[in-house]
JSON list of C-alpha atoms in Angstrom, two decimals:
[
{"chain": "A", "resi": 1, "resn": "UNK", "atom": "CA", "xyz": [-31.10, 21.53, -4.31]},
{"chain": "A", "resi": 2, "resn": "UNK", "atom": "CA", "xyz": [-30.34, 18.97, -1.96]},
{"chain": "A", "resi": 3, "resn": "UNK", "atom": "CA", "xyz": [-28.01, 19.90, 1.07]},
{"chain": "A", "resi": 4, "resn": "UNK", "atom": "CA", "xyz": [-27.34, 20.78, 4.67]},
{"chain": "A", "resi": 5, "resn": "UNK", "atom": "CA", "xyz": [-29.10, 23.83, 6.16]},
{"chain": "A", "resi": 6, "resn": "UNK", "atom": "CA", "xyz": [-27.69, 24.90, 9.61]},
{"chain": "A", "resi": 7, "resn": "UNK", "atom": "CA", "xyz": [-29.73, 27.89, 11.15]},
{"chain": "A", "resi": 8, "resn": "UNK", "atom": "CA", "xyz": [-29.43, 30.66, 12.26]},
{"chain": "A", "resi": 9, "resn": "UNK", "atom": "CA", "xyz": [-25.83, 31.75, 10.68]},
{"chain": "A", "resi": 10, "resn": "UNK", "atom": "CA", "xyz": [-25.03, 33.78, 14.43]},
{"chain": "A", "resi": 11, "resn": "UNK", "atom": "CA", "xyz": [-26.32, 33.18, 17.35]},
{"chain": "A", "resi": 12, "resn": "UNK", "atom": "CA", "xyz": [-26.06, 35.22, 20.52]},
{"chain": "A", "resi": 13, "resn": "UNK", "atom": "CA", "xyz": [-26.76, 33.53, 24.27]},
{"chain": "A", "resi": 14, "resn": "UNK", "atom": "CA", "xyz": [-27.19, 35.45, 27.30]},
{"chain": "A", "resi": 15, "resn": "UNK", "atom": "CA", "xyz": [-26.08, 33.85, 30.68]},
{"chain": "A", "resi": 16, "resn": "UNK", "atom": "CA", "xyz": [-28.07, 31.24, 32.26]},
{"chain": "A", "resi": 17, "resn": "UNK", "atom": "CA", "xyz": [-29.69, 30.54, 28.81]},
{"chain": "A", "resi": 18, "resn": "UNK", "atom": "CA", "xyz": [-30.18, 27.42, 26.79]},
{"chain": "A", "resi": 19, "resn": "UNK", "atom": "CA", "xyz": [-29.84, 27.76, 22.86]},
{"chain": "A", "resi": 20, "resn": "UNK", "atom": "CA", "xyz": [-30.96, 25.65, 20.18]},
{"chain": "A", "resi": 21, "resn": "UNK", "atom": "CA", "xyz": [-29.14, 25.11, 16.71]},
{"chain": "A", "resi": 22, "resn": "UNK", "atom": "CA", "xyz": [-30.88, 23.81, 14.04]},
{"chain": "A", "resi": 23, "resn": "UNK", "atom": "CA", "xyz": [-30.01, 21.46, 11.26]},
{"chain": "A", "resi": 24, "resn": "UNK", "atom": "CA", "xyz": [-32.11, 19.98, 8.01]},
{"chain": "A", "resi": 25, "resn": "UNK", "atom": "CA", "xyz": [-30.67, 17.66, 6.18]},
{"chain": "A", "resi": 26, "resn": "UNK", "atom": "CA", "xyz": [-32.55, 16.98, 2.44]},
{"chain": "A", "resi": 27, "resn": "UNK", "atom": "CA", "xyz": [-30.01, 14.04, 1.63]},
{"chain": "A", "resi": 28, "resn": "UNK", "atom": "CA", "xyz": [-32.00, 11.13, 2.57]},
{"chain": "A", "resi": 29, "resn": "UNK", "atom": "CA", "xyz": [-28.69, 10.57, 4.91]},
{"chain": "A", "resi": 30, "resn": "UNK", "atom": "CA", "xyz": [-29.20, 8.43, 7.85]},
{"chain": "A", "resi": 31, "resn": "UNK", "atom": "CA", "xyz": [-26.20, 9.85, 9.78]},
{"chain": "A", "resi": 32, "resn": "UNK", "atom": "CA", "xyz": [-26.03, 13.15, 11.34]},
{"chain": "A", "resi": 33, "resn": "UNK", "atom": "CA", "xyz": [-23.20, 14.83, 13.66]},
{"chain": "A", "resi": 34, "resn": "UNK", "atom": "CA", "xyz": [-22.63, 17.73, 15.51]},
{"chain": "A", "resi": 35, "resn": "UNK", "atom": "CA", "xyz": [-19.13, 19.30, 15.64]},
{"chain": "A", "resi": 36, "resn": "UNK", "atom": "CA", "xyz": [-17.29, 22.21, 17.48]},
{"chain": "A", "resi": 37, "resn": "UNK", "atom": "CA", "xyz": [-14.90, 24.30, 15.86]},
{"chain": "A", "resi": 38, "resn": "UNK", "atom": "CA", "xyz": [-12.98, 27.02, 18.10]},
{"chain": "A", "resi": 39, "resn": "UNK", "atom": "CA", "xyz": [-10.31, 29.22, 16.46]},
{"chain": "A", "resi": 40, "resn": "UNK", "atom": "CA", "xyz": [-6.99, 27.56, 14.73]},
{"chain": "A", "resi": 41, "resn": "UNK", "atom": "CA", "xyz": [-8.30, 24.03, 16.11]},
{"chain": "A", "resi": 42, "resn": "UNK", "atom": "CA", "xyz": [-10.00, 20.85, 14.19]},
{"chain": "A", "resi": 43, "resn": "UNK", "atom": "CA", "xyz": [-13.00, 19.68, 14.78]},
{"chain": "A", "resi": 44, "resn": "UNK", "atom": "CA", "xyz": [-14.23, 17.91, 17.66]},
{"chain": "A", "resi": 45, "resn": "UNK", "atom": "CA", "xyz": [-17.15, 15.84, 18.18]},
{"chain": "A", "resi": 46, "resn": "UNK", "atom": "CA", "xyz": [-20.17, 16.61, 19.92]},
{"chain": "A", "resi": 47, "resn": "UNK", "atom": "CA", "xyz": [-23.18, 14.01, 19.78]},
{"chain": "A", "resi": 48, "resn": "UNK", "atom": "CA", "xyz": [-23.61, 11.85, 16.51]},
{"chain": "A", "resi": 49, "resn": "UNK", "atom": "CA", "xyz": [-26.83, 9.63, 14.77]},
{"chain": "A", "resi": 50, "resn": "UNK", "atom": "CA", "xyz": [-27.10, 7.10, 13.09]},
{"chain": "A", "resi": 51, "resn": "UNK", "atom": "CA", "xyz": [-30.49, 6.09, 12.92]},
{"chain": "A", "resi": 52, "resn": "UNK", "atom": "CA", "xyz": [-33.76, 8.33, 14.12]},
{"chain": "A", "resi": 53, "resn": "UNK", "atom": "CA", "xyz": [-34.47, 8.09, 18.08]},
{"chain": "A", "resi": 54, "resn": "UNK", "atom": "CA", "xyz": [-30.80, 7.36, 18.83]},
{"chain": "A", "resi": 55, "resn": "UNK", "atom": "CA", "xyz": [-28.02, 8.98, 19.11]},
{"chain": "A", "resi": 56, "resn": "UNK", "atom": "CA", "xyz": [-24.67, 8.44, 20.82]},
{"chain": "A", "resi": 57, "resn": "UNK", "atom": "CA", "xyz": [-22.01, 11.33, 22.84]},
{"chain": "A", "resi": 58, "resn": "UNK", "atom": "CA", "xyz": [-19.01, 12.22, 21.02]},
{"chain": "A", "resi": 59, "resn": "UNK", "atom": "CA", "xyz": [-15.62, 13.29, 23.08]},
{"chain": "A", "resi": 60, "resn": "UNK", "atom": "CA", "xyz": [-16.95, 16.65, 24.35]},
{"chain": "A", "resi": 61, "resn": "UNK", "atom": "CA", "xyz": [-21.13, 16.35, 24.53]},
{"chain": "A", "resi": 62, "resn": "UNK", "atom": "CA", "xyz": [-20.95, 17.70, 28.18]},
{"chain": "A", "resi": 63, "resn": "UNK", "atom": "CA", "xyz": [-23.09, 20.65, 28.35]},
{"chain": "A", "resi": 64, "resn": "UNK", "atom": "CA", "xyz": [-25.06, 19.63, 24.85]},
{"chain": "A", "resi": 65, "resn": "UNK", "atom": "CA", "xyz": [-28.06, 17.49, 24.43]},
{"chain": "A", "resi": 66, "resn": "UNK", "atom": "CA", "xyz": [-29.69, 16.88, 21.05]},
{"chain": "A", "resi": 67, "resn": "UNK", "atom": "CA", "xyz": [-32.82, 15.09, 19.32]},
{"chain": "A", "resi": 68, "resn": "UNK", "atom": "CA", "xyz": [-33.50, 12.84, 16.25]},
{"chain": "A", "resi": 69, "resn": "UNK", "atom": "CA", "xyz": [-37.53, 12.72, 16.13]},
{"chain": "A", "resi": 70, "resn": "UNK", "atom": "CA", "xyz": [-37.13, 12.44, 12.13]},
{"chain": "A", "resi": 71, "resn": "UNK", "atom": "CA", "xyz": [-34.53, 11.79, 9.67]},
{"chain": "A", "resi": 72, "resn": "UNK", "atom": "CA", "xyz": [-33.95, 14.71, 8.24]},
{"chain": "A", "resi": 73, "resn": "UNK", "atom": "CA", "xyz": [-33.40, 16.96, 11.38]},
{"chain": "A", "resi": 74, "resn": "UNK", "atom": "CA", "xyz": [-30.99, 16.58, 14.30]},
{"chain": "A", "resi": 75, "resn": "UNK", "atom": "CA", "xyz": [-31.06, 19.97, 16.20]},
{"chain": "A", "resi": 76, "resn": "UNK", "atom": "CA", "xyz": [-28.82, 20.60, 19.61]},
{"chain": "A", "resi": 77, "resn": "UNK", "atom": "CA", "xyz": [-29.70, 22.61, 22.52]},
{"chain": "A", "resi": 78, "resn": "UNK", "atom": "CA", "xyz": [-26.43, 24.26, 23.88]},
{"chain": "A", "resi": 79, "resn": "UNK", "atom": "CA", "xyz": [-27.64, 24.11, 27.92]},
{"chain": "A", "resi": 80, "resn": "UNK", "atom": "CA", "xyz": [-26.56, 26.78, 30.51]},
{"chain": "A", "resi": 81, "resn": "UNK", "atom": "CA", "xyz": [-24.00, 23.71, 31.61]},
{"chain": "A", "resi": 82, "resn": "UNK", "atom": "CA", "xyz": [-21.81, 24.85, 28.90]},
{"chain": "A", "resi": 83, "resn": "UNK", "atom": "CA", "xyz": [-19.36, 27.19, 30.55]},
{"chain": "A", "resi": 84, "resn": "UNK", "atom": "CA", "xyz": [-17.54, 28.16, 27.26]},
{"chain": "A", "resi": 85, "resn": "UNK", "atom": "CA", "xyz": [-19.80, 27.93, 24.31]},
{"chain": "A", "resi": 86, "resn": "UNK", "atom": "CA", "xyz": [-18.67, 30.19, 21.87]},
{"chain": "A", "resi": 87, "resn": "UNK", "atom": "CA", "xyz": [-17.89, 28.29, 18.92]},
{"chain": "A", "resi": 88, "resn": "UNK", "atom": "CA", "xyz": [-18.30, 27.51, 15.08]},
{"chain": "A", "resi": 89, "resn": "UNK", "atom": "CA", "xyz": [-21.15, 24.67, 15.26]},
{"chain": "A", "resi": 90, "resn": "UNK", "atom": "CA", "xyz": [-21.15, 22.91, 12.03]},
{"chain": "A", "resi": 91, "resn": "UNK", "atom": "CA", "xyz": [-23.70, 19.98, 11.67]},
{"chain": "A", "resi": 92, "resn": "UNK", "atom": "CA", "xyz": [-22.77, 17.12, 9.08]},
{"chain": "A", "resi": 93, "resn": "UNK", "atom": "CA", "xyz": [-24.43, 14.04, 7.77]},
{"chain": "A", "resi": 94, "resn": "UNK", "atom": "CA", "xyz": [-23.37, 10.79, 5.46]},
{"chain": "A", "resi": 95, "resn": "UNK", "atom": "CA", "xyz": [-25.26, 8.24, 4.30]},
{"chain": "A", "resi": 96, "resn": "UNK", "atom": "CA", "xyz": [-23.76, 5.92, 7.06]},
{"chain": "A", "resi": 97, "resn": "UNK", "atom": "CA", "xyz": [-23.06, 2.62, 4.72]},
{"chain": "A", "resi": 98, "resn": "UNK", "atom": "CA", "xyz": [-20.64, 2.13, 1.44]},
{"chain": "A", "resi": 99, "resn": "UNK", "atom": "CA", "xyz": [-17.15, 2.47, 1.29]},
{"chain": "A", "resi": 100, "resn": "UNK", "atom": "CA", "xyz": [-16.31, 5.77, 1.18]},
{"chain": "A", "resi": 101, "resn": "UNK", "atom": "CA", "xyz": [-19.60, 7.21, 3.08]},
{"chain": "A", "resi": 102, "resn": "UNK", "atom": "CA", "xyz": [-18.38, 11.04, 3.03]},
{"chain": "A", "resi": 103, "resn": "UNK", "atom": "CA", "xyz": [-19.57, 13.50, 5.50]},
{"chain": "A", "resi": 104, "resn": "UNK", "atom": "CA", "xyz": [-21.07, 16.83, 4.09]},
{"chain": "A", "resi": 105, "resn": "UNK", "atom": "CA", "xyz": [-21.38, 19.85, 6.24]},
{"chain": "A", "resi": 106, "resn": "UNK", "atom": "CA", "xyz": [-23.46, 22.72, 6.71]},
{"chain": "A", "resi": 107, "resn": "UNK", "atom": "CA", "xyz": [-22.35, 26.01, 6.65]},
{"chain": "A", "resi": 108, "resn": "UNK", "atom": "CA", "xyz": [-22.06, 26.50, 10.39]},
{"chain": "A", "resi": 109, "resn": "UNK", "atom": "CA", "xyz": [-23.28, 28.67, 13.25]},
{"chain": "A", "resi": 110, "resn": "UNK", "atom": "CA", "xyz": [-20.94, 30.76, 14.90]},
{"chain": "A", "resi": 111, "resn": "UNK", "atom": "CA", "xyz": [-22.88, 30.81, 18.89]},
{"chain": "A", "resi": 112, "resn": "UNK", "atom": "CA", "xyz": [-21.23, 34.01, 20.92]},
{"chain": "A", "resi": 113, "resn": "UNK", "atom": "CA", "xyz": [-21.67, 34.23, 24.29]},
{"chain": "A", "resi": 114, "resn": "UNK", "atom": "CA", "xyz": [-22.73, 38.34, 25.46]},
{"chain": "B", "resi": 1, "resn": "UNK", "atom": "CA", "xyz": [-8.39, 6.11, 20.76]},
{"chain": "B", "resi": 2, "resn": "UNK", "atom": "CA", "xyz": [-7.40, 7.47, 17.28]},
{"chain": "B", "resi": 3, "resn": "UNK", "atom": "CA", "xyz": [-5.27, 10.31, 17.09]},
{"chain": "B", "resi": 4, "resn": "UNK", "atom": "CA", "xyz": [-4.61, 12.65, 14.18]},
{"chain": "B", "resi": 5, "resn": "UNK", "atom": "CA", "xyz": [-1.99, 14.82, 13.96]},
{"chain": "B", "resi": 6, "resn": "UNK", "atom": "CA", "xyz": [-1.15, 17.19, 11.03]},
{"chain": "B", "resi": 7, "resn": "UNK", "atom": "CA", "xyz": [2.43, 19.26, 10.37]},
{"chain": "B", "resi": 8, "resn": "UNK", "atom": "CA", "xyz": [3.10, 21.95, 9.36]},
{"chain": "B", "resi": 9, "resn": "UNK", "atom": "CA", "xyz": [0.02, 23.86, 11.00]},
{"chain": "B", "resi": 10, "resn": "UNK", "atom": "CA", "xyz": [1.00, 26.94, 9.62]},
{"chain": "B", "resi": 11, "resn": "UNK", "atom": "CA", "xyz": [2.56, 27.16, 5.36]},
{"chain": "B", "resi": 12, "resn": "UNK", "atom": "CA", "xyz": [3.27, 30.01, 3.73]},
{"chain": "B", "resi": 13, "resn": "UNK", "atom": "CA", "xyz": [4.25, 29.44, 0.07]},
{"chain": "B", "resi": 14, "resn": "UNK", "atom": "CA", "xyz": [5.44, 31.29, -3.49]},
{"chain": "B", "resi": 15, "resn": "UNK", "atom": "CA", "xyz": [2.87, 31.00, -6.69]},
{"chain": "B", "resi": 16, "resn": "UNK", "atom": "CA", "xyz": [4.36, 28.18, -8.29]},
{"chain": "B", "resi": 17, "resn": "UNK", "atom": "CA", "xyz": [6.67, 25.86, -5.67]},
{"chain": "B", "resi": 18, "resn": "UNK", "atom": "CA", "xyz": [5.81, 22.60, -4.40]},
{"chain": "B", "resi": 19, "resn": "UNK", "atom": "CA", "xyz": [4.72, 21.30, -1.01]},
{"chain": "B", "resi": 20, "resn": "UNK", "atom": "CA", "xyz": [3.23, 18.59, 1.13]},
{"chain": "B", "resi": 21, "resn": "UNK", "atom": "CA", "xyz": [1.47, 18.44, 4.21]},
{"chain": "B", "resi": 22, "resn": "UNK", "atom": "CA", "xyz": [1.58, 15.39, 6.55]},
{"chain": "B", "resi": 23, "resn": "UNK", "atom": "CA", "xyz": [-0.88, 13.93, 8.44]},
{"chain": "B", "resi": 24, "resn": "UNK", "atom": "CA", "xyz": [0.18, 11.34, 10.87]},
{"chain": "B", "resi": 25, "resn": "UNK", "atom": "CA", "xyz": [-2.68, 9.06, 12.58]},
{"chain": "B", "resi": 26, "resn": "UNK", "atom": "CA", "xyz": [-2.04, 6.93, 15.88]},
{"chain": "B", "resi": 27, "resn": "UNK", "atom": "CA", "xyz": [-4.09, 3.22, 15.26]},
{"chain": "B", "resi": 28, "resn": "UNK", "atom": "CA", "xyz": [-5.61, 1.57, 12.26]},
{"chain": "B", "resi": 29, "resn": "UNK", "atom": "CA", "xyz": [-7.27, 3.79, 10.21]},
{"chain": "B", "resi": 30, "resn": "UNK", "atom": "CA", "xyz": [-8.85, 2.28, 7.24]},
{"chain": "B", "resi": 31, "resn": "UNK", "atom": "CA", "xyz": [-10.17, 5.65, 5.60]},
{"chain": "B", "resi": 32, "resn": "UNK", "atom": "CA", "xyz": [-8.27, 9.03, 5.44]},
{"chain": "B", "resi": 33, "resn": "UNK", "atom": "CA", "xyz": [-10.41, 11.98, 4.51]},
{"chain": "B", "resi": 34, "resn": "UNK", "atom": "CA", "xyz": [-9.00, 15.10, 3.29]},
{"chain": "B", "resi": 35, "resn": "UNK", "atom": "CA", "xyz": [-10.94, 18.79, 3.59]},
{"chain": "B", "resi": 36, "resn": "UNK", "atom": "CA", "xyz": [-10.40, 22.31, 2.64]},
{"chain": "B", "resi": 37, "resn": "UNK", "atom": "CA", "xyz": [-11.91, 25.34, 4.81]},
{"chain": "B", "resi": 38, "resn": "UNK", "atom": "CA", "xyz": [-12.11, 28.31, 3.17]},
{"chain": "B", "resi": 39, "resn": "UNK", "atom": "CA", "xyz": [-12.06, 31.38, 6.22]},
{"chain": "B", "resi": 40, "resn": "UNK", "atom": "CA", "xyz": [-15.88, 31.59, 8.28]},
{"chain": "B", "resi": 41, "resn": "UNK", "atom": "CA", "xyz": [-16.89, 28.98, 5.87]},
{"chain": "B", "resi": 42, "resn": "UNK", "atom": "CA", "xyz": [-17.63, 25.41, 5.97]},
{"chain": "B", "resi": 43, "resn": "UNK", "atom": "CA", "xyz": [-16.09, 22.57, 4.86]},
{"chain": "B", "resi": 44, "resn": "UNK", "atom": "CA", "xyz": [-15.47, 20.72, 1.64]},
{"chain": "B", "resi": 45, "resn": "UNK", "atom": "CA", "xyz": [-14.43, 17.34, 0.90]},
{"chain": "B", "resi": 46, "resn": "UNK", "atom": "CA", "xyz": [-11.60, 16.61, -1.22]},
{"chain": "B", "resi": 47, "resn": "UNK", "atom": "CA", "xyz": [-10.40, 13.12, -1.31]},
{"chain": "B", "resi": 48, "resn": "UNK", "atom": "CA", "xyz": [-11.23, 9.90, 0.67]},
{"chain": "B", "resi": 49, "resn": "UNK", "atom": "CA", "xyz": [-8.46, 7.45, 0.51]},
{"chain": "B", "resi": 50, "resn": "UNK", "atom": "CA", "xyz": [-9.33, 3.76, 1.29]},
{"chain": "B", "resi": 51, "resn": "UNK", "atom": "CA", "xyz": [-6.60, 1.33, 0.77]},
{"chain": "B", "resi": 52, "resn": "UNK", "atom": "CA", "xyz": [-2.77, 1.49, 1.29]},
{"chain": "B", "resi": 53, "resn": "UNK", "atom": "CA", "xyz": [-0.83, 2.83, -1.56]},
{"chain": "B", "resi": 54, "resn": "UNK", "atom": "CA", "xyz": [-3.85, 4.67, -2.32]},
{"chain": "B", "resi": 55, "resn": "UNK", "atom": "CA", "xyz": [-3.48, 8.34, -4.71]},
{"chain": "B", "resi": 56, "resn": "UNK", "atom": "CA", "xyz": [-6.16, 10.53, -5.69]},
{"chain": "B", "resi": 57, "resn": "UNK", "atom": "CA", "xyz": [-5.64, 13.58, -7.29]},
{"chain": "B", "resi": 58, "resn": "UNK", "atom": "CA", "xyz": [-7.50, 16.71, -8.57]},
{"chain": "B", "resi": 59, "resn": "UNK", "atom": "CA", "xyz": [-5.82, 19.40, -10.00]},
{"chain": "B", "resi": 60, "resn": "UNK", "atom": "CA", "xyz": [-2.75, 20.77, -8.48]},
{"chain": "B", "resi": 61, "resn": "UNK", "atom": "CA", "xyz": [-3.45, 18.84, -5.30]},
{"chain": "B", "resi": 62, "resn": "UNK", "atom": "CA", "xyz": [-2.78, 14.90, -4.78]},
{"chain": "B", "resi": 63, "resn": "UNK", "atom": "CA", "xyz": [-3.35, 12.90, -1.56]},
{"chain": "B", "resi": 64, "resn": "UNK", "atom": "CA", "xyz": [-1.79, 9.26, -0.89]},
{"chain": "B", "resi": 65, "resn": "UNK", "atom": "CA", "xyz": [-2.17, 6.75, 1.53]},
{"chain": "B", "resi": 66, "resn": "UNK", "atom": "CA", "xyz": [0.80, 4.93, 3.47]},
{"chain": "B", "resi": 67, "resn": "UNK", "atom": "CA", "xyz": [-1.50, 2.55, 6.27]},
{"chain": "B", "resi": 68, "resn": "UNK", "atom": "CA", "xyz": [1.50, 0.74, 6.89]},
{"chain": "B", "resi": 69, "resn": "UNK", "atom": "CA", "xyz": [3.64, 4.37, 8.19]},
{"chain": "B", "resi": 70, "resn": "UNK", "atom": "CA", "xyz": [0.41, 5.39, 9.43]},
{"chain": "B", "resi": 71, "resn": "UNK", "atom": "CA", "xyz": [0.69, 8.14, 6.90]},
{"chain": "B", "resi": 72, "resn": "UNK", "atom": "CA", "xyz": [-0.98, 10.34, 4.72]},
{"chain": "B", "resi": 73, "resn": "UNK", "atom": "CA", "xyz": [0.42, 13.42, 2.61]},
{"chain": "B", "resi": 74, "resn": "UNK", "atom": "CA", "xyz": [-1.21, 15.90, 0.63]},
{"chain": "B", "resi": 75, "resn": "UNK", "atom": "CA", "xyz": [0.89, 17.10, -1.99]},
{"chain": "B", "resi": 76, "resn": "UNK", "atom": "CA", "xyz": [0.51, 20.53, -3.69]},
{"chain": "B", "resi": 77, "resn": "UNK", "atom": "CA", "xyz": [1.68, 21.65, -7.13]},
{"chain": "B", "resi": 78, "resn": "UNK", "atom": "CA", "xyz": [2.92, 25.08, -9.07]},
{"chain": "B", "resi": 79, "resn": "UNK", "atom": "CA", "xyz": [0.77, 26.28, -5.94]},
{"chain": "B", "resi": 80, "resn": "UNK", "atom": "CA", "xyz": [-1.89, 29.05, -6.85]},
{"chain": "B", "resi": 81, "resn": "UNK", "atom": "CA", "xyz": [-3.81, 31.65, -5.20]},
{"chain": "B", "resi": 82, "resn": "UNK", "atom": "CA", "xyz": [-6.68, 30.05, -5.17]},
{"chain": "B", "resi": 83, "resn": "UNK", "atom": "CA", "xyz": [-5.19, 27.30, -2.73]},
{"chain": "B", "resi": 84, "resn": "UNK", "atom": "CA", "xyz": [-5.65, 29.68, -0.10]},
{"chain": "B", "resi": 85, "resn": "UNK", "atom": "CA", "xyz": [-7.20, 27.57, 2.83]},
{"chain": "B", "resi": 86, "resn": "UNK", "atom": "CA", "xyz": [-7.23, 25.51, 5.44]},
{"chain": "B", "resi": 87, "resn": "UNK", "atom": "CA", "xyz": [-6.97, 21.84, 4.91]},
{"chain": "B", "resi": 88, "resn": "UNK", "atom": "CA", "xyz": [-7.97, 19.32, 7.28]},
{"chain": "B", "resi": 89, "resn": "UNK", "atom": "CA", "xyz": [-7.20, 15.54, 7.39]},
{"chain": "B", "resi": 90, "resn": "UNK", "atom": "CA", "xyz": [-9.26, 13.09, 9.72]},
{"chain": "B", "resi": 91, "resn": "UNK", "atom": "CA", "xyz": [-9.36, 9.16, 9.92]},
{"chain": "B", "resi": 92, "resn": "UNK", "atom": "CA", "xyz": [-12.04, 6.79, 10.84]},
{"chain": "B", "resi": 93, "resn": "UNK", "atom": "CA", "xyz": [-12.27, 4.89, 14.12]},
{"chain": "B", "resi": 94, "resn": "UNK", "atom": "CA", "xyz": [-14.53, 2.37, 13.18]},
{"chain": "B", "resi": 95, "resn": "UNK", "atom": "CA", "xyz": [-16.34, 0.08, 14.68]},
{"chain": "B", "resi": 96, "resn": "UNK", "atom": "CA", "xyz": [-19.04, -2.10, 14.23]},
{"chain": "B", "resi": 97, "resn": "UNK", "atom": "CA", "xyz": [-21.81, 0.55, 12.87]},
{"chain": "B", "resi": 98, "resn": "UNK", "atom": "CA", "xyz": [-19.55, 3.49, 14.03]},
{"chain": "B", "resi": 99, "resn": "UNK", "atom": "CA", "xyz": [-18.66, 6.08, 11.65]},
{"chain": "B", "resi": 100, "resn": "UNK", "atom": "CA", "xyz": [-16.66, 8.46, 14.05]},
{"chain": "B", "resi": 101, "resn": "UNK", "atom": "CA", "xyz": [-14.35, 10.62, 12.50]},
{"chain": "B", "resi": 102, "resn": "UNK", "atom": "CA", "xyz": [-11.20, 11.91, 14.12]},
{"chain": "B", "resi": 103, "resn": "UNK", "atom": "CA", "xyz": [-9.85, 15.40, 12.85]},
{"chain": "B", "resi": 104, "resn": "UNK", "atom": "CA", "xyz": [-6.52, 16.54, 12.61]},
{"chain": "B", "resi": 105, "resn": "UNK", "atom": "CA", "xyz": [-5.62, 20.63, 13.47]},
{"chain": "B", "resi": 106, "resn": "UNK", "atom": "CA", "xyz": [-5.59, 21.64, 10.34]},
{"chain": "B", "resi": 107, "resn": "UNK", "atom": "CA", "xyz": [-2.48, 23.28, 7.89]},
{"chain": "B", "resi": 108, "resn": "UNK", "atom": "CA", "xyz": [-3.09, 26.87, 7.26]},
{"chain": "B", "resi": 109, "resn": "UNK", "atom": "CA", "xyz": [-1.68, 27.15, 3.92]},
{"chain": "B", "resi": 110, "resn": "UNK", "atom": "CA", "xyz": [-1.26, 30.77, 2.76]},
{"chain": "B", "resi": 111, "resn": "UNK", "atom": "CA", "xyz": [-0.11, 31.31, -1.19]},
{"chain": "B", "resi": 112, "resn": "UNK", "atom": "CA", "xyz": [2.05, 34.49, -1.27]},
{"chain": "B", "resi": 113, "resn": "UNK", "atom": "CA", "xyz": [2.04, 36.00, -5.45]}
]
């Protein structure tokens, strides 16, 4: 089945530590995104690709960094900069060209902070 | 800087009445994406709209496209259960290879039997 796998589901990070999410994308899709999701909001933008080895910041990638060594996986590191990270992380990709070039998402990782 | 905002945030509606949610959006927008978000869950496209006077529907739900009012409704029918959700709307800011997308808060749309 072709889709978006986000791992793990929940995710728990200590103080001081740096997290990473992971996402797998078996779409042939040459765009991938990060968003964060915090209770009653929308989504907001983290760090997007659109093409492997580059990537570009979204409106809130302070305290983030990602990587896009291959197509098919664009994982972030949540750093010990980010003050407030508990969140639902959900990871997205489209296939970046046509008219109507959808995003699909993965099901999400909720991060907690203990 | 696009900016999408949605009204109501918060609908609860009767099996079987009517109802639309709005989505405003600030600057040219020339694609309007609608979502649903079922709770702890991810999310699920419904309808892209590309052109002006644009109408796409699927079911009980229907979403057109005003570019000119900088408007975009989604329009529910003889409401169901099932509706339950949380539906987001977000526009494109687009530029040259950019495919940014700009969410709105979402409506919270609760069907009471």
């Amino acid at each position: 089945d072709g889709g978006i796998t986000q791992s793990p589901k929940y995710l728990f990070r200590k103080e001081g530590q740096n997290v990473t999410l992971s996402c797998e994308q078996n779409l042939n899709h040459d765009a991938m995104y990060w968003y964060r999701q915090d209770p009653g909001q929308g989504l907001r933008l983290i760090y997007y690709s659109q093409i492997v080895n580059d990537f570009q910041k979204g409106d809130i990638a302070e305290g983030y960094s990602v990587s896009r060594e291959k197509k098919e996986s664009f994982p972030l590191t949540v750093t010990s900069a980010q003050k407030n990270p508990t969140a639902f992380y959900l990871c997205a990709s489209s296939i970046d060209r046509g008219a109507k070039n959808i995003q699909y998402f993965g099901a999400g990782t909720r991060l907690s902070v203990l | 800087e696009l900016k999408v905002e949605q009204n109501p945030l918060f609908l609860s509606m009767q099996e079987g009445k009517n109802y639309t949610i709005y989505c405003n959006y600030s600057t040219t927008s020339d694609r309007l994406y609608w979502y649903r978000q079922d709770p702890g869950k991810s999310l699920e496209s419904l309808f892209v709209l590309l052109s002006n006077g644009a109408v796409k529907q699927e079911g009980r739900l229907m979403a057109s496209l005003d570019t000119k009012a900088r408007l975009s409704t989604l329009h529910i029918t003889a409401a169901v259960h099932d509706l339950s959700a949380t539906y987001f709307c977000a526009g494109r800011s687009s530029n040259f290879g950019n495919e940014k997308l700009t969410f709105g808060t979402g409506t919270r749309l609760t069907i009471i039997p």
